[in-house]
Structures are given as C-alpha cells and as structure tokens.
PDB file of N, CA and C in Angstrom:
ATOM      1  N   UNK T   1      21.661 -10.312  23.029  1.00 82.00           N
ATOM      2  CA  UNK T   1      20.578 -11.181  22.624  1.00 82.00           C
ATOM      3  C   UNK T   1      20.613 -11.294  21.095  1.00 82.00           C
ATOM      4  N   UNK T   2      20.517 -12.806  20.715  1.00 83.00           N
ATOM      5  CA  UNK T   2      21.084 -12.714  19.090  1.00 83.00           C
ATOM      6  C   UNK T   2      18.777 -12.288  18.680  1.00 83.00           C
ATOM      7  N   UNK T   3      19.327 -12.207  17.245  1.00 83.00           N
ATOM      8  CA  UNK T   3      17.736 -11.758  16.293  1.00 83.00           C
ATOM      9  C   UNK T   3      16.971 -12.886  16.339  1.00 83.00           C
ATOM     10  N   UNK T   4      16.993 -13.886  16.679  1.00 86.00           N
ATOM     11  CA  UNK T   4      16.143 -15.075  16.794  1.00 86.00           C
ATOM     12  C   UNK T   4      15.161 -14.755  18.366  1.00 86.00           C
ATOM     13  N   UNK T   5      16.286 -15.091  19.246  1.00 88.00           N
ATOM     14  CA  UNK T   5      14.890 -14.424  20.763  1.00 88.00           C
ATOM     15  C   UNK T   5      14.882 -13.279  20.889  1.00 88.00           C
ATOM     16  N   UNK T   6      15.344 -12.184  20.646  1.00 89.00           N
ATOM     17  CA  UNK T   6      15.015 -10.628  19.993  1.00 89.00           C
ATOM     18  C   UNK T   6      13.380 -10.885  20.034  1.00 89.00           C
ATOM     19  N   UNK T   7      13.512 -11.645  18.439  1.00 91.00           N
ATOM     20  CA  UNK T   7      12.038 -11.507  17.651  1.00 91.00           C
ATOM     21  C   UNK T   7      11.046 -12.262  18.162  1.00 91.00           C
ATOM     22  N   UNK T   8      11.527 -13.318  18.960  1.00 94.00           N
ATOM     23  CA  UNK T   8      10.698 -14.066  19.983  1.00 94.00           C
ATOM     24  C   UNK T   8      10.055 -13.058  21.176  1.00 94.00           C
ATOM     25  N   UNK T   9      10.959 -12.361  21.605  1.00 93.00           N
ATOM     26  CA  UNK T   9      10.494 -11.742  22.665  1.00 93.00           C
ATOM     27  C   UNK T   9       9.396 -10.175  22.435  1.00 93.00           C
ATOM     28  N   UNK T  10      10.024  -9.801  21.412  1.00 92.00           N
ATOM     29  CA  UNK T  10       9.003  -8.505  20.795  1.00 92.00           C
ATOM     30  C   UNK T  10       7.927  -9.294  20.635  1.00 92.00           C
ATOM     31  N   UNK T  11       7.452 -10.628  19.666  1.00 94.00           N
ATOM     32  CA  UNK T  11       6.221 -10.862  19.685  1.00 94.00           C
ATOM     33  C   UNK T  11       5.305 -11.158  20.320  1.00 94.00           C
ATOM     34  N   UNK T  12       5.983 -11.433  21.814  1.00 94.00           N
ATOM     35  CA  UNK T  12       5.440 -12.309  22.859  1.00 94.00           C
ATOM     36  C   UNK T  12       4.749 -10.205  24.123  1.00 94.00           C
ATOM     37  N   UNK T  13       5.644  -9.821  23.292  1.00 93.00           N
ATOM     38  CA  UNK T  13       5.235  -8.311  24.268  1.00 93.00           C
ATOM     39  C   UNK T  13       4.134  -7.569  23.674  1.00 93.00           C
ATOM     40  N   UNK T  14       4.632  -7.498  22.236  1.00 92.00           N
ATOM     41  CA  UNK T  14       3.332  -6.865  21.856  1.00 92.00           C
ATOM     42  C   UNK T  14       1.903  -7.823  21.027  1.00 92.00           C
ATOM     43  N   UNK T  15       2.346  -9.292  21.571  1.00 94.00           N
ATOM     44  CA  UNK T  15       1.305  -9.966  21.272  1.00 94.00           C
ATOM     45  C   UNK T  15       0.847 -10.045  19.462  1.00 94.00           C
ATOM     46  N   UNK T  16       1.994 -10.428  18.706  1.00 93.00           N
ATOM     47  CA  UNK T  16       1.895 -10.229  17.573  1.00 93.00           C
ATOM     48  C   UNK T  16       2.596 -11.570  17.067  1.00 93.00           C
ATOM     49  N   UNK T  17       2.062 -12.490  15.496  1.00 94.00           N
ATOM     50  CA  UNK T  17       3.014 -13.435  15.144  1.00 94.00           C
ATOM     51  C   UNK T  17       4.180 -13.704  14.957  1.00 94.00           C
ATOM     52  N   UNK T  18       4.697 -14.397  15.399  1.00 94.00           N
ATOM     53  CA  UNK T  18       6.316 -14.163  15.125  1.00 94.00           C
ATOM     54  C   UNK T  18       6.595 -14.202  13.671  1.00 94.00           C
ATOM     55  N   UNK T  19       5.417 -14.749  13.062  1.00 94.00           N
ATOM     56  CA  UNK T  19       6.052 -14.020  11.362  1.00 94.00           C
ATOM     57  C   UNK T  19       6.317 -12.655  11.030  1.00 94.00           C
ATOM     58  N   UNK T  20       5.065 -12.340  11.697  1.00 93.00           N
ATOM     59  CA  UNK T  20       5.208 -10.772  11.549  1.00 93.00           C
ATOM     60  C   UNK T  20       6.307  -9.345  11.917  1.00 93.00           C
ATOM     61  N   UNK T  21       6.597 -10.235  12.934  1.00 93.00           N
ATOM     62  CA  UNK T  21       7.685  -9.683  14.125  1.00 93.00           C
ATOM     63  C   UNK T  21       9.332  -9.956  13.084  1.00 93.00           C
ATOM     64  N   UNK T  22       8.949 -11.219  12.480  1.00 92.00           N
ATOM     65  CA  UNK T  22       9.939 -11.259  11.418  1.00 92.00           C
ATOM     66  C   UNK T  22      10.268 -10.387  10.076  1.00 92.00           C
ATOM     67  N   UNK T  23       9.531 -10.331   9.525  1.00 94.00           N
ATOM     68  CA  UNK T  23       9.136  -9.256   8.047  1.00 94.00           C
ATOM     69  C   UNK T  23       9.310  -7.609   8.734  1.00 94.00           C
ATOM     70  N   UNK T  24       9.027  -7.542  10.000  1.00 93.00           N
ATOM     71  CA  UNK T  24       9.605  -5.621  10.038  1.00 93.00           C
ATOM     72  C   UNK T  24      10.853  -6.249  10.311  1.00 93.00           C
ATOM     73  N   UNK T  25      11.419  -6.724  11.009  1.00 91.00           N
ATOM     74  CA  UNK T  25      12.817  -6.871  11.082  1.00 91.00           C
ATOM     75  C   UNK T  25      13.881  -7.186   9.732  1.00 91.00           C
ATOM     76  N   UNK T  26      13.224  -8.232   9.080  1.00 91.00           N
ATOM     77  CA  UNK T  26      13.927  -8.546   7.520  1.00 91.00           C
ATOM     78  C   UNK T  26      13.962  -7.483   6.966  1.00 91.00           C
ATOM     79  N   UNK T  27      12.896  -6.612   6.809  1.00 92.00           N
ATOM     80  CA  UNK T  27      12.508  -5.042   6.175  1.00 92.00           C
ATOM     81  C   UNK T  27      13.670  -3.765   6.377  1.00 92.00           C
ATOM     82  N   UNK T  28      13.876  -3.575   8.027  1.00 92.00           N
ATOM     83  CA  UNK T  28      14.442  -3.349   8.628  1.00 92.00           C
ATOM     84  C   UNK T  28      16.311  -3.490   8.182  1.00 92.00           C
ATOM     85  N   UNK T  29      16.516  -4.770   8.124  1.00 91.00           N
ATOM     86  CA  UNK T  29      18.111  -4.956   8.029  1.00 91.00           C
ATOM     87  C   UNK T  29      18.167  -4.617   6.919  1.00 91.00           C
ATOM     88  N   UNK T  30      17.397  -5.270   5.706  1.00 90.00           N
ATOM     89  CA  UNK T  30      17.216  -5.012   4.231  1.00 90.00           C
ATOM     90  C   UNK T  30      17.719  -3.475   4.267  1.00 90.00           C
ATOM     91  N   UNK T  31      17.265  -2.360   4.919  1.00 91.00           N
ATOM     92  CA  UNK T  31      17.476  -0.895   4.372  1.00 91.00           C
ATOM     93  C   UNK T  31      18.502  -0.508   5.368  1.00 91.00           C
ATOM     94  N   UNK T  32      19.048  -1.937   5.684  1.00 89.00           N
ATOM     95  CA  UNK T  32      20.451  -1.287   6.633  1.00 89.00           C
ATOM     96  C   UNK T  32      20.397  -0.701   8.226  1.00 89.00           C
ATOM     97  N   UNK T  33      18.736  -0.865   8.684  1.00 90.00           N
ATOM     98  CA  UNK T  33      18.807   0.360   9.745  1.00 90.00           C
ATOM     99  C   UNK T  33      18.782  -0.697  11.118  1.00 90.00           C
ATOM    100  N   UNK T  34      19.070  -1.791  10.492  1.00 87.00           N
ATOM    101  CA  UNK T  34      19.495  -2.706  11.856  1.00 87.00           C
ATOM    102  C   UNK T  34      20.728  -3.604  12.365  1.00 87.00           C
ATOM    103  N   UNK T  35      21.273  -4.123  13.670  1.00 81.00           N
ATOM    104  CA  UNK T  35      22.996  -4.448  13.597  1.00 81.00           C
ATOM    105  C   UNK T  35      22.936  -5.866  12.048  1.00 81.00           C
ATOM    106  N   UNK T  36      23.483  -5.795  11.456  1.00 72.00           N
ATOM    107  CA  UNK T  36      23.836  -7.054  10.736  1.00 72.00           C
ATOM    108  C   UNK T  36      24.853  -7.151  10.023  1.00 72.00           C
ATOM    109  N   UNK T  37      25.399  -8.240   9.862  1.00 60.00           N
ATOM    110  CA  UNK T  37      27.064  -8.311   9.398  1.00 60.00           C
ATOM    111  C   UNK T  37      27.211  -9.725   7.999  1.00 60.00           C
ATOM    112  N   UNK T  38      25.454 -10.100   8.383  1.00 68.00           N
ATOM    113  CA  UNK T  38      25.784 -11.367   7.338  1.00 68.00           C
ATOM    114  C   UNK T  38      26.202 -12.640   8.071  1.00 68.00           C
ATOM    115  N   UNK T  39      26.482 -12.377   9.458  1.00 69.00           N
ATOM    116  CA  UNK T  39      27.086 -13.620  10.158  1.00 69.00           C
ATOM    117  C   UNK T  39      25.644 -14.508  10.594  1.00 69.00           C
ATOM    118  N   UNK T  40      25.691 -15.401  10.754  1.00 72.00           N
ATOM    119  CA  UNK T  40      24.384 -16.378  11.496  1.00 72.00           C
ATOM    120  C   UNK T  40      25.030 -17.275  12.385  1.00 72.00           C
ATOM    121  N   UNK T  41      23.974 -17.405  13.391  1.00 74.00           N
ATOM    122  CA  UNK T  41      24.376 -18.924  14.781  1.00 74.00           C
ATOM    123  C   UNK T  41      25.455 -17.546  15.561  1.00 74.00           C
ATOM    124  N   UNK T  42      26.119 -18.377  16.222  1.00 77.00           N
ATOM    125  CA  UNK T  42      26.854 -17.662  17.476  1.00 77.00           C
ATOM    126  C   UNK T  42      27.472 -16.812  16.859  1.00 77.00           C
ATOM    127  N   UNK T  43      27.677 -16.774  15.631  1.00 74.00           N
ATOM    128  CA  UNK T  43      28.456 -15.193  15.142  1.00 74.00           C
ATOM    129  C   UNK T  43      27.791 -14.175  14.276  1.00 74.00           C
ATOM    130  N   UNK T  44      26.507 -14.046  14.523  1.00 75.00           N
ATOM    131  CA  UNK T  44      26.139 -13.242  14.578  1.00 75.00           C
ATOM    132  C   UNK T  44      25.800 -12.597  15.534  1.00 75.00           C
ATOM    133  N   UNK T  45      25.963 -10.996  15.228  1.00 78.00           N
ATOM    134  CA  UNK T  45      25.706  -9.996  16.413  1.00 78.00           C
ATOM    135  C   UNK T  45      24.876  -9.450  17.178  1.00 78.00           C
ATOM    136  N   UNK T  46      24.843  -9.180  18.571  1.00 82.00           N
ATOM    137  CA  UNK T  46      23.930  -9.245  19.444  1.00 82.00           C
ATOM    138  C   UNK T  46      22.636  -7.830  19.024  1.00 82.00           C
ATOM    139  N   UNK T  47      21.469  -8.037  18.923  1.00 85.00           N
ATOM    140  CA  UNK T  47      20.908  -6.794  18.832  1.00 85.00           C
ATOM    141  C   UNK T  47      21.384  -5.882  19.896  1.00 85.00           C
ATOM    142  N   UNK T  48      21.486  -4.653  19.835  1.00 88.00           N
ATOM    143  CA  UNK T  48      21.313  -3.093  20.179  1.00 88.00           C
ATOM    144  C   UNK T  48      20.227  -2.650  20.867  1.00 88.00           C
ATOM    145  N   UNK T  49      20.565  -1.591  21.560  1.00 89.00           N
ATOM    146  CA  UNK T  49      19.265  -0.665  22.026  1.00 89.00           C
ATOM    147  C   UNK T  49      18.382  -0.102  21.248  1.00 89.00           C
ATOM    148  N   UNK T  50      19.767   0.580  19.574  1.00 89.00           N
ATOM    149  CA  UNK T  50      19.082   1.178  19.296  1.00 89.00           C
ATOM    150  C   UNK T  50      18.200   0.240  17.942  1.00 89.00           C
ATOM    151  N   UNK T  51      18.576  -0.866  17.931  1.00 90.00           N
ATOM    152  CA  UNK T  51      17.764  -2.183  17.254  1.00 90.00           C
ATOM    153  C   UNK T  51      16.548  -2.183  17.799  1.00 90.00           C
ATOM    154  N   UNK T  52      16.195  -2.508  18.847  1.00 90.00           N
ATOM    155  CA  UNK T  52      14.801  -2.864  19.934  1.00 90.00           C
ATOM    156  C   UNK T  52      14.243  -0.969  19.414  1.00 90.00           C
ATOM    157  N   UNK T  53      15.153  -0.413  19.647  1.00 89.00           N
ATOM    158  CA  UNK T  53      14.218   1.397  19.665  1.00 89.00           C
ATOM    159  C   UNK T  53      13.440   1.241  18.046  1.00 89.00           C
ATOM    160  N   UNK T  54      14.215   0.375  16.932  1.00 91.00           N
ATOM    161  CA  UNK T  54      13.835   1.112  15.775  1.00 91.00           C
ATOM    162  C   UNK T  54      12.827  -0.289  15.469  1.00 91.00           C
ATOM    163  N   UNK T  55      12.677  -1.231  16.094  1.00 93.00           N
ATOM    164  CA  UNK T  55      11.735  -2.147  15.734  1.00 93.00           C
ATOM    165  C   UNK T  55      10.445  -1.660  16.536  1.00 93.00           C
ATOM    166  N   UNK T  56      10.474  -1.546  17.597  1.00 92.00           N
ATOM    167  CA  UNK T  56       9.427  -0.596  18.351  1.00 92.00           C
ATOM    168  C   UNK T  56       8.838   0.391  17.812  1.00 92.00           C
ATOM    169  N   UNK T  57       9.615   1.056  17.007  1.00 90.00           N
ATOM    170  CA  UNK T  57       8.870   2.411  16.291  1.00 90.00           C
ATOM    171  C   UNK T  57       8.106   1.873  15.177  1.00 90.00           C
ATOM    172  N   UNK T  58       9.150   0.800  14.545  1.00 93.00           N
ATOM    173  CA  UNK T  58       8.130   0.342  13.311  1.00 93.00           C
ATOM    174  C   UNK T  58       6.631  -0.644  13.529  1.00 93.00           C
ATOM    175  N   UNK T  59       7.146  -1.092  15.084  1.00 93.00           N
ATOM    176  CA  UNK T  59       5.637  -1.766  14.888  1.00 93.00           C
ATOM    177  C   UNK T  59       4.214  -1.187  15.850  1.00 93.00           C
ATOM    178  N   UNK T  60       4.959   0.607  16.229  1.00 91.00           N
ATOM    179  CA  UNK T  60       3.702   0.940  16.938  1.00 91.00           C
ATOM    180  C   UNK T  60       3.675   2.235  15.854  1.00 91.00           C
ATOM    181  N   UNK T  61       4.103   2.676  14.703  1.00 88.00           N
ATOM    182  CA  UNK T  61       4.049   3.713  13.589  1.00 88.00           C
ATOM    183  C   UNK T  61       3.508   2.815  12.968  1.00 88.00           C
ATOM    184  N   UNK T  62       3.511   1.832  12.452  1.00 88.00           N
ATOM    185  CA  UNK T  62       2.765   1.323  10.685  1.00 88.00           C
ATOM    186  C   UNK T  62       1.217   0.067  11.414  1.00 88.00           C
ATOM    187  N   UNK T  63       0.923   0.393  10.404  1.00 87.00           N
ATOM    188  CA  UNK T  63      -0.661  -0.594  10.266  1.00 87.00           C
ATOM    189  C   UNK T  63      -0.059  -1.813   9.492  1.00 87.00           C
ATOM    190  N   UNK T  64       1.304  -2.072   8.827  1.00 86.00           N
ATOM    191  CA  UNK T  64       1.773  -3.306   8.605  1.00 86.00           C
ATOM    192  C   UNK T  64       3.555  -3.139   8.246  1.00 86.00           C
ATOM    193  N   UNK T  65       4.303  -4.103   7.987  1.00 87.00           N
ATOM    194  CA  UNK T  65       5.664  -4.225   7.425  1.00 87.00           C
ATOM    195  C   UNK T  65       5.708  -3.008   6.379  1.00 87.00           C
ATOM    196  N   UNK T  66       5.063  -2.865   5.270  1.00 88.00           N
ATOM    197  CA  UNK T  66       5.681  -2.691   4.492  1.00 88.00           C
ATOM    198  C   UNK T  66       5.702  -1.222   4.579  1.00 88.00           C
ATOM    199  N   UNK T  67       5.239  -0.393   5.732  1.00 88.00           N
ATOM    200  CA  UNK T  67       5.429   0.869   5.782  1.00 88.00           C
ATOM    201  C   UNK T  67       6.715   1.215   6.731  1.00 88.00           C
ATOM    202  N   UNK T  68       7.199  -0.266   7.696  1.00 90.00           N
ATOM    203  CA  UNK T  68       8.291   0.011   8.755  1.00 90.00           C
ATOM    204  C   UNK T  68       9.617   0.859   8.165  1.00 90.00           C
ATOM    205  N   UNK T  69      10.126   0.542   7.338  1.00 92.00           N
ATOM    206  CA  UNK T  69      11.327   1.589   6.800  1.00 92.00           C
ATOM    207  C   UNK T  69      10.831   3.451   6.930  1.00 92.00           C
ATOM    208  N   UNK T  70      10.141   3.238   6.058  1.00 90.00           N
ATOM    209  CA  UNK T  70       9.520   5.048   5.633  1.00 90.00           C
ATOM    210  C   UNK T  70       9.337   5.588   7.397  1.00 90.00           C
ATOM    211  N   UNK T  71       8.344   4.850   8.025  1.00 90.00           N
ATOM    212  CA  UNK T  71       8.097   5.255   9.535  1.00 90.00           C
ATOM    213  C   UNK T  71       9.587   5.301  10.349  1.00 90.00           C
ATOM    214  N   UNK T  72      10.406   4.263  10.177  1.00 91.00           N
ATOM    215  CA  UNK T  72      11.549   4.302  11.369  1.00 91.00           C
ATOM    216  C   UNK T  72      12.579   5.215  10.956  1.00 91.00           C
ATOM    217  N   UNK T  73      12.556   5.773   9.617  1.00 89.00           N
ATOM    218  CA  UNK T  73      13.405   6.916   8.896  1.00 89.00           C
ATOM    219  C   UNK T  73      12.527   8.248   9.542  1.00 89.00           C
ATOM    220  N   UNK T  74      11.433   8.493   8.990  1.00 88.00           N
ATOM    221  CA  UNK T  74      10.230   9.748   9.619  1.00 88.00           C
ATOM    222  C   UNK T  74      10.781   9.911  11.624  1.00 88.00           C
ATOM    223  N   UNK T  75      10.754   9.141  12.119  1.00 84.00           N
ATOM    224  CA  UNK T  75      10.315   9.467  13.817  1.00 84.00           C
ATOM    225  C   UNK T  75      11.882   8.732  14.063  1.00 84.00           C
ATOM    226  N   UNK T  76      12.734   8.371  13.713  1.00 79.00           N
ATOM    227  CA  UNK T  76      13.974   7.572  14.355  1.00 79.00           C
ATOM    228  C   UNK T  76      14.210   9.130  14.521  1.00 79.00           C
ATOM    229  N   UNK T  77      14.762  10.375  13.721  1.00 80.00           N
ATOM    230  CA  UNK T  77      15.376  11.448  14.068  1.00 80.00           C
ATOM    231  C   UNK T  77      14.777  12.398  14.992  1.00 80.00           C
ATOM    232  N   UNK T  78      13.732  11.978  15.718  1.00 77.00           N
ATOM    233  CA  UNK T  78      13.205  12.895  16.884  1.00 77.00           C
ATOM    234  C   UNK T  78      14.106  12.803  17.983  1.00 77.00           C
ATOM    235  N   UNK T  79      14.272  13.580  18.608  1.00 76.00           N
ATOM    236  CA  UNK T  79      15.179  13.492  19.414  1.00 76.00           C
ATOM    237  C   UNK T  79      14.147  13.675  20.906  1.00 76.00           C
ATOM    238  N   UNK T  80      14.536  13.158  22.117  1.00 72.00           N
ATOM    239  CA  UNK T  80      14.485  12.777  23.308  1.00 72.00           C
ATOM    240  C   UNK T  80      14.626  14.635  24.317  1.00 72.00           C
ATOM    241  N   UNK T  81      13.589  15.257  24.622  1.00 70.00           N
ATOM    242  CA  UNK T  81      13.794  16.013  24.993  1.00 70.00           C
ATOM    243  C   UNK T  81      12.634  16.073  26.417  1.00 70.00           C
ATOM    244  N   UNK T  82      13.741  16.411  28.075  1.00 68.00           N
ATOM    245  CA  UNK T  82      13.449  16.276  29.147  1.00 68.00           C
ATOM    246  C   UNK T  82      11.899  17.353  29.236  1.00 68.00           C
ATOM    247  N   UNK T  83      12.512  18.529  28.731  1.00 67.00           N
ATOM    248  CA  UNK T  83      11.797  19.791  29.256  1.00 67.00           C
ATOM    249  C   UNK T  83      10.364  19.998  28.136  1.00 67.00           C
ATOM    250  N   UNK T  84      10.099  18.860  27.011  1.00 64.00           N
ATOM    251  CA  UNK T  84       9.016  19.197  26.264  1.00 64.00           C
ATOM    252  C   UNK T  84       7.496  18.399  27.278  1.00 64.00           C
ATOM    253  N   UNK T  85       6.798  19.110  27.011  1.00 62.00           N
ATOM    254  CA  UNK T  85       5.344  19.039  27.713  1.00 62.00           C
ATOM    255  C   UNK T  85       4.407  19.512  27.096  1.00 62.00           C
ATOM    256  N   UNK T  86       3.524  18.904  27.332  1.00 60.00           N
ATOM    257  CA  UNK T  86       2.312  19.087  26.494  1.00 60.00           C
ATOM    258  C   UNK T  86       1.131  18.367  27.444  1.00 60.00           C
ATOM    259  N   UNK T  87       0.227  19.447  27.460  1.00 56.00           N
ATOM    260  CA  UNK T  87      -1.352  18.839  28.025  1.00 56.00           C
ATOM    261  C   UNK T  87      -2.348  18.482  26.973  1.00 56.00           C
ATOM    262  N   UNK T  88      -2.942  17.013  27.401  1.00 54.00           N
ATOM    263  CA  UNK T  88      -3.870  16.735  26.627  1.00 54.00           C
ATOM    264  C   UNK T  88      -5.285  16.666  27.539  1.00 54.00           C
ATOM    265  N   UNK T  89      -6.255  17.203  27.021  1.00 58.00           N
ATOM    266  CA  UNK T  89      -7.656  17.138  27.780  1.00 58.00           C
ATOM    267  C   UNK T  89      -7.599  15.776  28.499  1.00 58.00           C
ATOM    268  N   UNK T  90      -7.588  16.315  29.569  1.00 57.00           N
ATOM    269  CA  UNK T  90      -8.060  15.739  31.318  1.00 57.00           C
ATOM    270  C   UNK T  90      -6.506  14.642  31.838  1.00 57.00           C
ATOM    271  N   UNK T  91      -5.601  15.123  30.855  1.00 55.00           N
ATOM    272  CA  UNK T  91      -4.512  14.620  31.153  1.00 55.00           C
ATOM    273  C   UNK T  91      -3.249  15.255  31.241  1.00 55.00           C
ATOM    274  N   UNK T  92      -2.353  15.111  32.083  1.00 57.00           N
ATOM    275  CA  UNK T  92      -1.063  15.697  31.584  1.00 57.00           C
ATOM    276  C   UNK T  92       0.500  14.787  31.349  1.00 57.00           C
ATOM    277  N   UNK T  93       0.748  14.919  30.624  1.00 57.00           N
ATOM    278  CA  UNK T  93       1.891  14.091  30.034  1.00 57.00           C
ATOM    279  C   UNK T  93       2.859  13.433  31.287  1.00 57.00           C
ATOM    280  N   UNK T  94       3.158  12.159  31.542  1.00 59.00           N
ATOM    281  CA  UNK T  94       4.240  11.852  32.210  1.00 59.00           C
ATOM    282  C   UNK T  94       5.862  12.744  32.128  1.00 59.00           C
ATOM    283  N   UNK T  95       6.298  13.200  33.380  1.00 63.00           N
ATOM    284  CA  UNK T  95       7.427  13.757  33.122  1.00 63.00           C
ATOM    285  C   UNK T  95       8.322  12.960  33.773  1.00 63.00           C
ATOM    286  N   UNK T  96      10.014  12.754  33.258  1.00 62.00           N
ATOM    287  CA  UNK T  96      10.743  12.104  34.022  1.00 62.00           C
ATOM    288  C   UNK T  96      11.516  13.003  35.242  1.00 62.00           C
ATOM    289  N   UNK T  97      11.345  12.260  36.253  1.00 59.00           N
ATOM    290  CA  UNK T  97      12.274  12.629  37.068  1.00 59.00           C
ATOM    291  C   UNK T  97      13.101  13.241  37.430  1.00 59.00           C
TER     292      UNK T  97
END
C-alpha cells in the first residue's frame, strides 16, 4: 500500500484529518523512522508493518505531531512479550492464545 491510502486509511480508522494523519507521517520520514527512498507515484515504496506499528504509536502516544518522533523513539523499543500480565482493578489483561 503506497503513503497516500496508508494515510487515507489511518485517518478514516482513527477518525482523524487527513492533514493530520499527514504531519505525523512527514514528521516521521523526516527523522528517518519510516520506509522512504525519495521515490513518488508507482515508485515509491509500499508502507511496512513496521510503518503502520510506528504511526500507530505516534498517534495514540502524543496529544499532537510534534511530539510523534520523541514518543515512537520512547515505546518503538518495547518489546512484545507473551508471558507479561498485569491486573488492573475489576479487570484482567487480554492474553494471547
């Protein structure tokens, strides 16, 4: 999926302007932490998983753009662990499978 319906589709999920949806992403490539090569139209390259993972972090970590870098650097290096759990009052954490 090229960065044009990428950014169409993040805004349409989390219900946000597509300007906005634009500026963490510009933010984003700007500090390098997203696929880009400089190419545009059909040659440029398809976003990533881990593209969608680090735009996701930046737009449910910051209260706007200009904190998305600092946040997707902070929480991108957490790592994915099966066996962590944690109870929260009157709830208990989803576990996978």
């Amino acid at each position: 999926m090229k960065a044009a319906q990428f950014n169409q589709l993040i805004a349409t999920i989390f219900a946000l302007p597509l300007a906005t949806v634009i500026v963490y992403t510009r933010a984003l490539k700007e500090a390098g932490l997203l696929t880009s090569t400089g190419a545009r139209g059909r040659a440029a390259p398809d976003m990533t998983a881990l593209d969608a993972a680090r735009v996701v972090i930046a737009i449910l970590s910051t209260e706007g753009p200009s904190q998305a870098v600092e946040r997707v650097i902070r929480f991108g290096t957490l790592r994915y662990s099966p066996h962590y759990r944690t109870y929260v009052r009157a709830h208990e954490t989803i576990e996978p499978d």
